[in-house]
Coordinates of C-alpha atoms in Angstrom, one line a residue:
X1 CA 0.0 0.0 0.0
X2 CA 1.5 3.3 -0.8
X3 CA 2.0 6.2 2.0
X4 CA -0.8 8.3 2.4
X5 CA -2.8 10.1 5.0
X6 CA -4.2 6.4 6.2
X7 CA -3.9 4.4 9.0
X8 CA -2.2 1.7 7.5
X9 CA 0.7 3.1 5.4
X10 CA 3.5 0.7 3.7
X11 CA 5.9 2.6 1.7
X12 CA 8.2 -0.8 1.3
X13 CA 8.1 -4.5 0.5
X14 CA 10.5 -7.2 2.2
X15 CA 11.7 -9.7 -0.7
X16 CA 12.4 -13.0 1.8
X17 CA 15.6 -13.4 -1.2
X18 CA 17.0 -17.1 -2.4
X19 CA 18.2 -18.4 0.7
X20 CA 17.8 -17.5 4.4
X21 CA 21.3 -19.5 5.7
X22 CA 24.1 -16.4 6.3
X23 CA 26.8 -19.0 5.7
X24 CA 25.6 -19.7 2.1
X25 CA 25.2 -15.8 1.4
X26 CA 28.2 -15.4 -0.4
X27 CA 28.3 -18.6 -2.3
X28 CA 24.8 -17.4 -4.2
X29 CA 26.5 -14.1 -4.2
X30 CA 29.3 -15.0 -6.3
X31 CA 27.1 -17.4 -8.4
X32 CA 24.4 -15.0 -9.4
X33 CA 27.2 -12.4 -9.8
X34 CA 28.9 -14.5 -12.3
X35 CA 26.1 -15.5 -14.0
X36 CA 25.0 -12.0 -14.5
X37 CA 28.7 -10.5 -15.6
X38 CA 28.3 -13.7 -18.6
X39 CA 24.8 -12.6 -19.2
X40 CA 26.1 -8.5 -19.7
X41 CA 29.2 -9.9 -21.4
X42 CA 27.8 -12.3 -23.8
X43 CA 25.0 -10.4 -24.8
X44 CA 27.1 -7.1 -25.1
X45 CA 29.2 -8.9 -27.4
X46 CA 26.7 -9.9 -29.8
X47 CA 25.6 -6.6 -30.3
X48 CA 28.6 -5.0 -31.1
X49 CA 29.4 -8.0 -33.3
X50 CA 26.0 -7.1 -35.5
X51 CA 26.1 -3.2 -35.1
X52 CA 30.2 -3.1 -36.3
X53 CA 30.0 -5.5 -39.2
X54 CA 28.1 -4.3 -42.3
X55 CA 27.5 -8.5 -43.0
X56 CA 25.6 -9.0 -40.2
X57 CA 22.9 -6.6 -41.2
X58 CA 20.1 -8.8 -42.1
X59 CA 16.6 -9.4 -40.5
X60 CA 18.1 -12.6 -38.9
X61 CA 20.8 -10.8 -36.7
X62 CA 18.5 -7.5 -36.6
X63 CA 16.4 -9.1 -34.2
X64 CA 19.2 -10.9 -32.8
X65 CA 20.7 -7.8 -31.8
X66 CA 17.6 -6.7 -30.1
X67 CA 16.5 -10.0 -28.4
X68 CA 20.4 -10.0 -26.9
X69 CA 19.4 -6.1 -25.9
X70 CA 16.0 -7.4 -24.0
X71 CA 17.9 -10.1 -22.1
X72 CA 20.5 -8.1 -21.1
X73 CA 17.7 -5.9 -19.7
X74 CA 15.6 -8.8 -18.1
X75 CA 18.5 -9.6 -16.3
X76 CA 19.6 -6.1 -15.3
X77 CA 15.7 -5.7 -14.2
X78 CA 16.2 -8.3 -11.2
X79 CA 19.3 -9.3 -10.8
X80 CA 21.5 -6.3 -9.5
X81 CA 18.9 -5.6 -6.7
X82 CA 19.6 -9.0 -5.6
X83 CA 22.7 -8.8 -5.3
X84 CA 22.9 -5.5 -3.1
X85 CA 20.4 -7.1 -1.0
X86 CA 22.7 -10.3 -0.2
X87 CA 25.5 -7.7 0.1
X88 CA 23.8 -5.5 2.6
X89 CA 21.8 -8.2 4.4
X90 CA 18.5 -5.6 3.8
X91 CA 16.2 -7.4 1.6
X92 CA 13.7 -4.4 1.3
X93 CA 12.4 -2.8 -1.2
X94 CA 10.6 0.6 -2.2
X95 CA 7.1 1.0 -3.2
X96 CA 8.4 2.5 -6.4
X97 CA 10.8 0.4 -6.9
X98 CA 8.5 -3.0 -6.8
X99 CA 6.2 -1.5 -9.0
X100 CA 9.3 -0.4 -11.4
X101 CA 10.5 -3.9 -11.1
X102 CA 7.1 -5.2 -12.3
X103 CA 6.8 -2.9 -15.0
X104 CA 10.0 -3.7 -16.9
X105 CA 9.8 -7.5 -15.9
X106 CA 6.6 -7.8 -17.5
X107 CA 7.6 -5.5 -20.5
X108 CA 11.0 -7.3 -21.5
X109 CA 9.9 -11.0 -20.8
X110 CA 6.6 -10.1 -23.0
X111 CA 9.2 -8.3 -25.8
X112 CA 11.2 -11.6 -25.8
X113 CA 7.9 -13.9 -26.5
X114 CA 7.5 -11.2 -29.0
X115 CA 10.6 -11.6 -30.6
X116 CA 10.8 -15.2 -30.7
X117 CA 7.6 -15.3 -32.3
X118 CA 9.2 -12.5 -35.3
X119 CA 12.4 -14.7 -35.4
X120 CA 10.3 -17.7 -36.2
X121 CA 8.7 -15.7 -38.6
X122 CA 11.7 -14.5 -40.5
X123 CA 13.0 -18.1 -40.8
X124 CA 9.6 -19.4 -42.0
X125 CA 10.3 -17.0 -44.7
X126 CA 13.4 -17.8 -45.3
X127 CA 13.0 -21.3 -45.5
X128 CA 9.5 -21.9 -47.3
X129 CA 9.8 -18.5 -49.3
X130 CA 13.2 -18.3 -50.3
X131 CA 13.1 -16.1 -53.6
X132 CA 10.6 -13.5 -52.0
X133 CA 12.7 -13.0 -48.5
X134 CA 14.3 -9.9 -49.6
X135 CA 11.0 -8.5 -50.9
X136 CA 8.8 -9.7 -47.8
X137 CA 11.7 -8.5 -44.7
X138 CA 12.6 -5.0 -45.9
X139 CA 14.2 -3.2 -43.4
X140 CA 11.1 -1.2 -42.9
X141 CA 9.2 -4.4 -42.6
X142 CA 11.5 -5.6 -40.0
X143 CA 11.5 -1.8 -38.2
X144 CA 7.6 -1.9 -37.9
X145 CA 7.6 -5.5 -36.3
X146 CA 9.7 -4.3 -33.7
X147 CA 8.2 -1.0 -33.2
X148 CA 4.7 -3.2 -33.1
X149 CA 6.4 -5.5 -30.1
X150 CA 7.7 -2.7 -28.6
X151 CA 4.1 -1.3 -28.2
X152 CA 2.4 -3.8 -27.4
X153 CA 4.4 -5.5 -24.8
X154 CA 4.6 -1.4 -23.3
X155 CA 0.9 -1.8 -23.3
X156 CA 0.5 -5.1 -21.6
X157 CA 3.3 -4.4 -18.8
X158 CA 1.7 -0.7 -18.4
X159 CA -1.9 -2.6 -18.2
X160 CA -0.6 -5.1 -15.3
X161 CA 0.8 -2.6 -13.4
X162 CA -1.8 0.1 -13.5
X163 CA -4.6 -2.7 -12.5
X164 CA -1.7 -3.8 -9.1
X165 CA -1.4 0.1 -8.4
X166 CA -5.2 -0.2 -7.8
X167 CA -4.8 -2.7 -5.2
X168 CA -2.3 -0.7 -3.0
X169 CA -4.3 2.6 -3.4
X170 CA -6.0 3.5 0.3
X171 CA -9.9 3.2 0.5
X172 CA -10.4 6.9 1.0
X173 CA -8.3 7.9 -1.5
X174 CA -10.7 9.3 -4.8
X175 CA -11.4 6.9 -7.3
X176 CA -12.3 9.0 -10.2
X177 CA -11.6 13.1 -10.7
X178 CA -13.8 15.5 -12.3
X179 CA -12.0 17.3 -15.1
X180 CA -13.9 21.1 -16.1
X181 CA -12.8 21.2 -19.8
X182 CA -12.9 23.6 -21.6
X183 CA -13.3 27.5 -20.5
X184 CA -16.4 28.1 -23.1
X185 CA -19.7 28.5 -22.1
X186 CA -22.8 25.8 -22.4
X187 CA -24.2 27.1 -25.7
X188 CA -20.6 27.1 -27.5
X189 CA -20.3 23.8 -26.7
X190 CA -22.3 22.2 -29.6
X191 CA -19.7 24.7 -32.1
X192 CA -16.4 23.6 -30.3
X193 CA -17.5 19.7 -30.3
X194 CA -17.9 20.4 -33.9
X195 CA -14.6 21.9 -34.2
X196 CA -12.6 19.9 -32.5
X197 CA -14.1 16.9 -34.1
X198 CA -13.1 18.1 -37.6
X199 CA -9.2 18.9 -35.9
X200 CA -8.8 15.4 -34.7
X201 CA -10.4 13.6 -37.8
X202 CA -8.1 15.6 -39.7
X203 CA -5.1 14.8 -37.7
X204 CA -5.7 10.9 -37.9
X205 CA -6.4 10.8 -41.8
X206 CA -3.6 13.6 -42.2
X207 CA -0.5 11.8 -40.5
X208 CA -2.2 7.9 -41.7
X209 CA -1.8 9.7 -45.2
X210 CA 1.7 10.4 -44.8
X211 CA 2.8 7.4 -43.3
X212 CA 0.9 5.1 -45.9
X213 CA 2.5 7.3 -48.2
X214 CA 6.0 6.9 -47.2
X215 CA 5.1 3.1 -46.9
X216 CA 4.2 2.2 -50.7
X217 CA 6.4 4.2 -52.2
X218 CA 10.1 3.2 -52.3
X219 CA 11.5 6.4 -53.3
X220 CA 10.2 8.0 -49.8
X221 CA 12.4 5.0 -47.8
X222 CA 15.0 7.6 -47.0
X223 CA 16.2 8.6 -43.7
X224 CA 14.3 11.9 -43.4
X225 CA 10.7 10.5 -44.3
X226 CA 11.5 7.3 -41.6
X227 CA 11.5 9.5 -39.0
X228 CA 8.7 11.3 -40.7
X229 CA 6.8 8.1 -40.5
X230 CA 7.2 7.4 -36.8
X231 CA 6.4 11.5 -36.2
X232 CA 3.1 11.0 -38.0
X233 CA 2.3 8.0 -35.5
X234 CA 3.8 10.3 -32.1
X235 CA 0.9 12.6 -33.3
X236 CA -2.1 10.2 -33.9
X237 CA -1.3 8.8 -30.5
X238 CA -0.5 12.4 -28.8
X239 CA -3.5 13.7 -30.5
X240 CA -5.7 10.1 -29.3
X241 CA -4.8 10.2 -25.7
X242 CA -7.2 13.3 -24.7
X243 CA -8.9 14.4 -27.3
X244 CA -11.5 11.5 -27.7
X245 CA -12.1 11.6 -24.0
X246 CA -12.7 15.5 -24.2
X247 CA -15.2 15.2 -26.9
X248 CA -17.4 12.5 -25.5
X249 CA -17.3 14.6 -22.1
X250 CA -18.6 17.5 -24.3
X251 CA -21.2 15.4 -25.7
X252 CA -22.3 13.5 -22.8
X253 CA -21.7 16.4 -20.2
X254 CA -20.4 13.8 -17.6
X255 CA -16.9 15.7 -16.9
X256 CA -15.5 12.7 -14.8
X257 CA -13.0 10.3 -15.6
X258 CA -11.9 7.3 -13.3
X259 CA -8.3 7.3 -11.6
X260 CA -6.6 4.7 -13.8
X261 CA -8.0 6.9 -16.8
X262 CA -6.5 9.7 -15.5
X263 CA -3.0 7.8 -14.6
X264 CA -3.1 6.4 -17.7
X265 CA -3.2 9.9 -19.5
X266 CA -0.5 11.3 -17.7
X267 CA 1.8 8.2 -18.9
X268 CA 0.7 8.3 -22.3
X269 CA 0.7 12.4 -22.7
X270 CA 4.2 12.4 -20.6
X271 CA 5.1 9.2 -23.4
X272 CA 4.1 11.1 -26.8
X273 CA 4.9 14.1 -25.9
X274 CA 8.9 12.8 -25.1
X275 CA 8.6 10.8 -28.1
X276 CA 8.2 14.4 -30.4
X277 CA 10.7 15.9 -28.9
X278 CA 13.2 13.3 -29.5
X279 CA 12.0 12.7 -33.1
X280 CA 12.2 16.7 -33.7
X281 CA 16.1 16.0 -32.6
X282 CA 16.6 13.6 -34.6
X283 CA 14.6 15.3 -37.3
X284 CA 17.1 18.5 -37.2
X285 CA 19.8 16.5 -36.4
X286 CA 19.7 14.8 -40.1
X287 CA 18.4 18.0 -41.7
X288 CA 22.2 19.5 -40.1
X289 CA 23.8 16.5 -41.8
X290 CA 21.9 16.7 -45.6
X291 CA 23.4 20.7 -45.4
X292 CA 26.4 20.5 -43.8
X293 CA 27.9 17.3 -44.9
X294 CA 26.1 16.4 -48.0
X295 CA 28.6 14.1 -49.2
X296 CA 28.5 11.9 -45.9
X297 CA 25.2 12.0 -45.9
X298 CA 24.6 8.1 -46.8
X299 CA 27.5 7.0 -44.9
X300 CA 26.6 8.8 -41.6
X301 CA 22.9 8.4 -41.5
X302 CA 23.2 4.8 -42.6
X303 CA 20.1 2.5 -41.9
X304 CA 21.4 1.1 -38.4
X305 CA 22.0 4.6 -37.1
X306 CA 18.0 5.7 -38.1
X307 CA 16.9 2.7 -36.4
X308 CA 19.2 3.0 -33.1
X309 CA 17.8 7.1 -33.0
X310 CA 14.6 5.8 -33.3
X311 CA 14.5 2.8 -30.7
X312 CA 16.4 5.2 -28.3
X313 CA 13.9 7.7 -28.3
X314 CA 11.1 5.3 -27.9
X315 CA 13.3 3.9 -24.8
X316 CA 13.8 7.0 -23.0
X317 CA 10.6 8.2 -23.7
X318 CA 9.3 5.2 -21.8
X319 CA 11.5 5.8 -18.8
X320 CA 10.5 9.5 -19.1
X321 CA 6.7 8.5 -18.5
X322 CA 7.2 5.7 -16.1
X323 CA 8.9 8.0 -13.9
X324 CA 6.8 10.9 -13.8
X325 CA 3.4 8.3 -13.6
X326 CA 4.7 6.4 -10.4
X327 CA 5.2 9.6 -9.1
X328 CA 1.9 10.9 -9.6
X329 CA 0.7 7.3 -8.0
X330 CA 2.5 8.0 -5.2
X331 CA 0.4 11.1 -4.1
X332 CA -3.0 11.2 -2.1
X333 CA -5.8 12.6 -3.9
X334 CA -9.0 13.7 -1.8
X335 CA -12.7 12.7 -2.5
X336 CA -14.3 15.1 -5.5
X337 CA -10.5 16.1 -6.5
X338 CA -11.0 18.8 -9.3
X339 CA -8.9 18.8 -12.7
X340 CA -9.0 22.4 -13.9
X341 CA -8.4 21.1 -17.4
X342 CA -9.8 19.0 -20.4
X343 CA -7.3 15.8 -19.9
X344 CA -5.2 14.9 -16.9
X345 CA -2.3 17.0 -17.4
X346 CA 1.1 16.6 -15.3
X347 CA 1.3 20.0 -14.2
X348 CA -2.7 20.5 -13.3
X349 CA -2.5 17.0 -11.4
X350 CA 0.1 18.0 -9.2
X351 CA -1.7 21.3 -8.2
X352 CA -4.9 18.7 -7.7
X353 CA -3.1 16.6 -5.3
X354 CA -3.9 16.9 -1.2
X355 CA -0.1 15.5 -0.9
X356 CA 3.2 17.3 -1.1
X357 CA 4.2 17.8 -4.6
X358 CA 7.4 20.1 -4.3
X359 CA 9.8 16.7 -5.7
X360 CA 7.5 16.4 -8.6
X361 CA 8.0 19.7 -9.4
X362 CA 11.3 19.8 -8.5
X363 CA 12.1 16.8 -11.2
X364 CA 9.6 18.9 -13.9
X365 CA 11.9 21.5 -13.1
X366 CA 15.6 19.6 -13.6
X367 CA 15.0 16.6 -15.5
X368 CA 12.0 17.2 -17.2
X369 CA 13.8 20.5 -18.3
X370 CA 16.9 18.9 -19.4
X371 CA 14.8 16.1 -21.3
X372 CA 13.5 19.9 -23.5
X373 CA 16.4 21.9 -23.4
X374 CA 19.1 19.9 -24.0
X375 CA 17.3 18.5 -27.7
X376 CA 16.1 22.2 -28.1
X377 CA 19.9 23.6 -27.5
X378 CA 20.8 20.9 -30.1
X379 CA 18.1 21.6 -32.6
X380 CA 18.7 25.7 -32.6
X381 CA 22.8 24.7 -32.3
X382 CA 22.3 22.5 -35.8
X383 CA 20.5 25.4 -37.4
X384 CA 22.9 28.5 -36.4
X385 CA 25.4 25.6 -37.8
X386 CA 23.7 25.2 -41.2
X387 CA 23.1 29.1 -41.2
X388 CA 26.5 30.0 -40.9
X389 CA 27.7 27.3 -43.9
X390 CA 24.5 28.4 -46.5
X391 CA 25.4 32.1 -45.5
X392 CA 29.2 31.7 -46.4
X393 CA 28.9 30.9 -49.7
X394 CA 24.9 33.6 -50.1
X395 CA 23.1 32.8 -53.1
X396 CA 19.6 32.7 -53.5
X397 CA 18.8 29.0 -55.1
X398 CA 21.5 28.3 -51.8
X399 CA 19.3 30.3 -49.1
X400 CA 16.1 29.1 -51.0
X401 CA 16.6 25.0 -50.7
X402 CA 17.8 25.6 -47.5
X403 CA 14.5 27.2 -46.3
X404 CA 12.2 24.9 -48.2
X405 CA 14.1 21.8 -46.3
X406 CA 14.4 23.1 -43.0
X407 CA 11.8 25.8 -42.8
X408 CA 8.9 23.5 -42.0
X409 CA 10.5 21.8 -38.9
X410 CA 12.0 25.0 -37.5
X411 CA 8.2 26.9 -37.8
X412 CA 7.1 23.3 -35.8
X413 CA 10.0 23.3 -33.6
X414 CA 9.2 26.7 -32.4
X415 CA 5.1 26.5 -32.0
X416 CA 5.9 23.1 -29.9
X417 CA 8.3 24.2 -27.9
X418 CA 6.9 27.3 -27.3
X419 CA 3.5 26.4 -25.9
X420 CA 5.1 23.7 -23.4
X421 CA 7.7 26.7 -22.4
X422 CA 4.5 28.6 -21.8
X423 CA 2.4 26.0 -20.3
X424 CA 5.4 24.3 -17.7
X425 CA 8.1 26.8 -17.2
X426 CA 6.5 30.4 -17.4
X427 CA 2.8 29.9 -16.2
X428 CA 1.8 31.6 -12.9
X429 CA -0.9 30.2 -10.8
X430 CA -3.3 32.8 -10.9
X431 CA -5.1 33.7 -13.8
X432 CA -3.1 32.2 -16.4
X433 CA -5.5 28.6 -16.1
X434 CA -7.1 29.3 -19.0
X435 CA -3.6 30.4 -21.5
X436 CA -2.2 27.0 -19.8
X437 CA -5.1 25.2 -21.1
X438 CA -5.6 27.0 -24.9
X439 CA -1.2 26.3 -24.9
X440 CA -1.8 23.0 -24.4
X441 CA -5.3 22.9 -27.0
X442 CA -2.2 24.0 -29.4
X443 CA 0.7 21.5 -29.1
X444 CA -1.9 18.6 -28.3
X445 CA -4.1 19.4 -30.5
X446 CA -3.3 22.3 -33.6
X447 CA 0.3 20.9 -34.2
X448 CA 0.0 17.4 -34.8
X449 CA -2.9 18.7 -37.0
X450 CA -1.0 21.4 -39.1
X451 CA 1.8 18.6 -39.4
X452 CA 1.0 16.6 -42.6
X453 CA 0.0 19.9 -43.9
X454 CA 3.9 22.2 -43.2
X455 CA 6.0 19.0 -43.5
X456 CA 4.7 17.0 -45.9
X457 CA 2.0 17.7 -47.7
X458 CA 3.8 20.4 -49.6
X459 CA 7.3 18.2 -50.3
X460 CA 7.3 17.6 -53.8
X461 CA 8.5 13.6 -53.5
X462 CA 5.1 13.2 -51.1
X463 CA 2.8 15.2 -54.0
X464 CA 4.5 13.0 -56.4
X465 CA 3.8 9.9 -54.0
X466 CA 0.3 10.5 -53.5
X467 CA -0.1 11.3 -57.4
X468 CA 1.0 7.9 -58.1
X469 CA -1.9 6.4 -55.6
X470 CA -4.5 8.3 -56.4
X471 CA -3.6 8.6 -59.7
X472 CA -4.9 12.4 -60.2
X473 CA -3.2 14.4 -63.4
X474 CA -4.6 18.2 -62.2
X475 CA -1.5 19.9 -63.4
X476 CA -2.9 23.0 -61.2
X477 CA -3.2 20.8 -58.1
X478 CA 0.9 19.4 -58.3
X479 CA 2.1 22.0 -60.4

């Protein structure tokens, strides 16, 4: 049971350990600690064998590499805390940390079913469709299976755990919060639920657009239009987490939503919203590359690097949200808690919360601004960078490719990072509830809209690509 303002309060588990004779202690120590050492070793080893030679890159050893990465993981999820506890003869263990510990167990033992399952796959393939296995595991084939265990496993350990946090919350603790929405009045509602409606059908179709796009045609499988791909996705999902919950609460004017709901928001919102960020990097970070080192470009941003940026921003976005949601779990929330916002955000949580929040805001404050300003720092770094080599050499076809490539993500850099600036770092707590909420309306809402549209849906290789589908000749229209 987690601490609270409750009679009984636990705020730590005792793990009884392998064995309870002290003489046999460090036997199992140096055992397990061997054991483990091999495991890191040997599974360290493979992956450097597949990353560092080019022959190894195939489907096969692709998923090799990562089912040596989620093993490596398994063990480090369990193992190492057993140790310290034989060490230090204290076999306890924090609330957060058990529920941590559960997370990432059930996560990387369901991503290694999950990759067992793709292995087979790939040698069925290879075996019983020999001349086609080159055609049927592309490396974007083989991207979107892992991506797809990725998720789903994330889902099902995030699922587990959510349902366990429910047994340890205290009886009088609320159950479900009433969120207020919008700041509109009753008879704008019917326009707004129209509105807003229209925004997140047109986000959905918008981003699935560009990503079937990128998907059929071949000449779209570049580096720039992968990560693209896996922005258009961040959106759907950013845009999915609150927005469908705020329209049916317009429509059905029930402004409650239950207490896993609400957890569950702040994971995914913390999640998607990490997961742009990172992709916005990585997004500048090859833009920096095309401009400033042209002639490197294929050999630098070669198709294990894309796919190592990408998995690495999926993984830390993951950590980012875990943290920041077992946090939030650990707080007491009084009966009839109030939301003053359309979706559980982080920030209007914390001010929700009868418990002391000052370390959750202190982490906002130091990690969670690091986790923006260190990618922002690198994003504006890259661009001042690619200024300073277009501007030595001024021409205006130069200045113009240069704008028409990077002018799209620096206009969504900006309106992104300036609403969450707005929203987290420079919001007083007085009257600025309703900016906060039409700031966030913008980045969860308006940007992953406007997206298709400013990156896109205006490149000549994606007019060209959906030309080819949809087969239209309206010289006026891709002119």
């Amino acid at each position: 049971m987690k601490p609270g303002n409750h009679t009984l309060s636990v705020s730590e588990f005792l793990l009884l350990g392998l064995c309870e004779q002290q003489e046999q202690q460090p036997l199992v120590f140096g055992i397990f600690l061997s054991m483990y050492l091999l495991t890191v070793l040997g599974n360290t080893v493979i992956i450097l064998a597949i990353v560092s030679d080019p022959h190894l890159h195939t489907p096969m050893y692709f998923f090799l590499a990562n089912f040596s990465l989620t093993d490596l993981c398994l063990a480090s999820t369990t193992v190492p805390r057993m140790l310290v506890n034989i060490q230090a003869q204290r076999n306890t263990i924090t609330y957060a940390g058990c529920l941590s510990q559960i997370y990432f167990f059930l996560w990387f033992i369901g991503l290694d079913v999950f990759l067992l399952a793709v292995m087979a796959y790939d040698r069925l393939v290879a075996i019983c469709h020999p001349l086609h296995y080159t055609l049927v595991m592309t490396p974007r084939y083989c991207t979107g299976l892992l991506v797809m265990s990725l998720t789903l496993t994330q889902s099902y350990s995030l699922t587990h755990t959510s349902l366990l946090a429910q047994l340890m919350r205290p009886e009088n603790q609320s159950s479900e919060f009433l969120l207020l929405g919008l700041p509109i009045r009753p008879e704008q509602q019917g326009m707004f639920f129209t509105l807003f409606l229209g925004m997140y059908l047109t986000t959905v179709l918008g981003n699935l657009l560009v990503i079937l796009l990128i998907r059929l045609d071949s000449r779209l499988h570049t580096p720039m239009y992968f990560f693209l791909s896996h922005l258009a996705f961040s959106d759907i999902s950013l845009s999915s987490v609150t927005v469908p919950k705020m329209l049916m609460n317009m429509q059905t004017q029930q402004q409650s939503i239950p207490y896993m709901g609400c957890i569950s928001q702040v994971y995914f919102f913390v999640f998607f919203g990490c997961l742009d960020n990172f992709l916005l990097t990585v997004m500048a970070y090859d833009r920096y590359v095309a401009i400033c080192h042209p002639l490197h470009y294929t050999t630098t941003m070669r198709e294990e690097l894309c796919i190592i940026l990408v998995a690495g921003s999926w993984f830390f976005s993951c950590i980012q949200a875990l943290l920041h949601t077992l946090l939030v779990d650990q707080l007491s929330f009084c009966a009839g808690t109030v939301i003053p916002h359309f979706f559980c955000d982080l920030a209007a949580v914390l001010k929700s919360s009868c418990s002391d929040t000052s370390f959750n805001e202190l982490l906002i404050l130091t990690e969670g601004g690091l986790i923006l300003i260190l990618p922002l720092t690198g994003i504006l770094g890259s661009y001042i960078h690619m200024a300073g080599i277009v501007l030595k050499v001024p021409s205006f076809k130069r200045i113009s490719k240069a704008l028409s490539t990077c002018g799209s993500h620096l206009f969504v850099v900006c309106l992104y990072y300036g609403t969450i600036a707005g929203v987290y770092f420079f919001s007083s707590s007085g009257n600025s509830q309703d900016k906060d909420i039409i700031a966030s309306v913008m980045y969860m809402v308006v940007t992953p809209m406007l997206n298709p549209c400013i990156y896109s849906l205006r490149n000549k290789d994606m007019k060209h690509a959906l030309q080819k589908i949809f087969r239209v000749k309206d010289p006026l229209w891709y002119g």
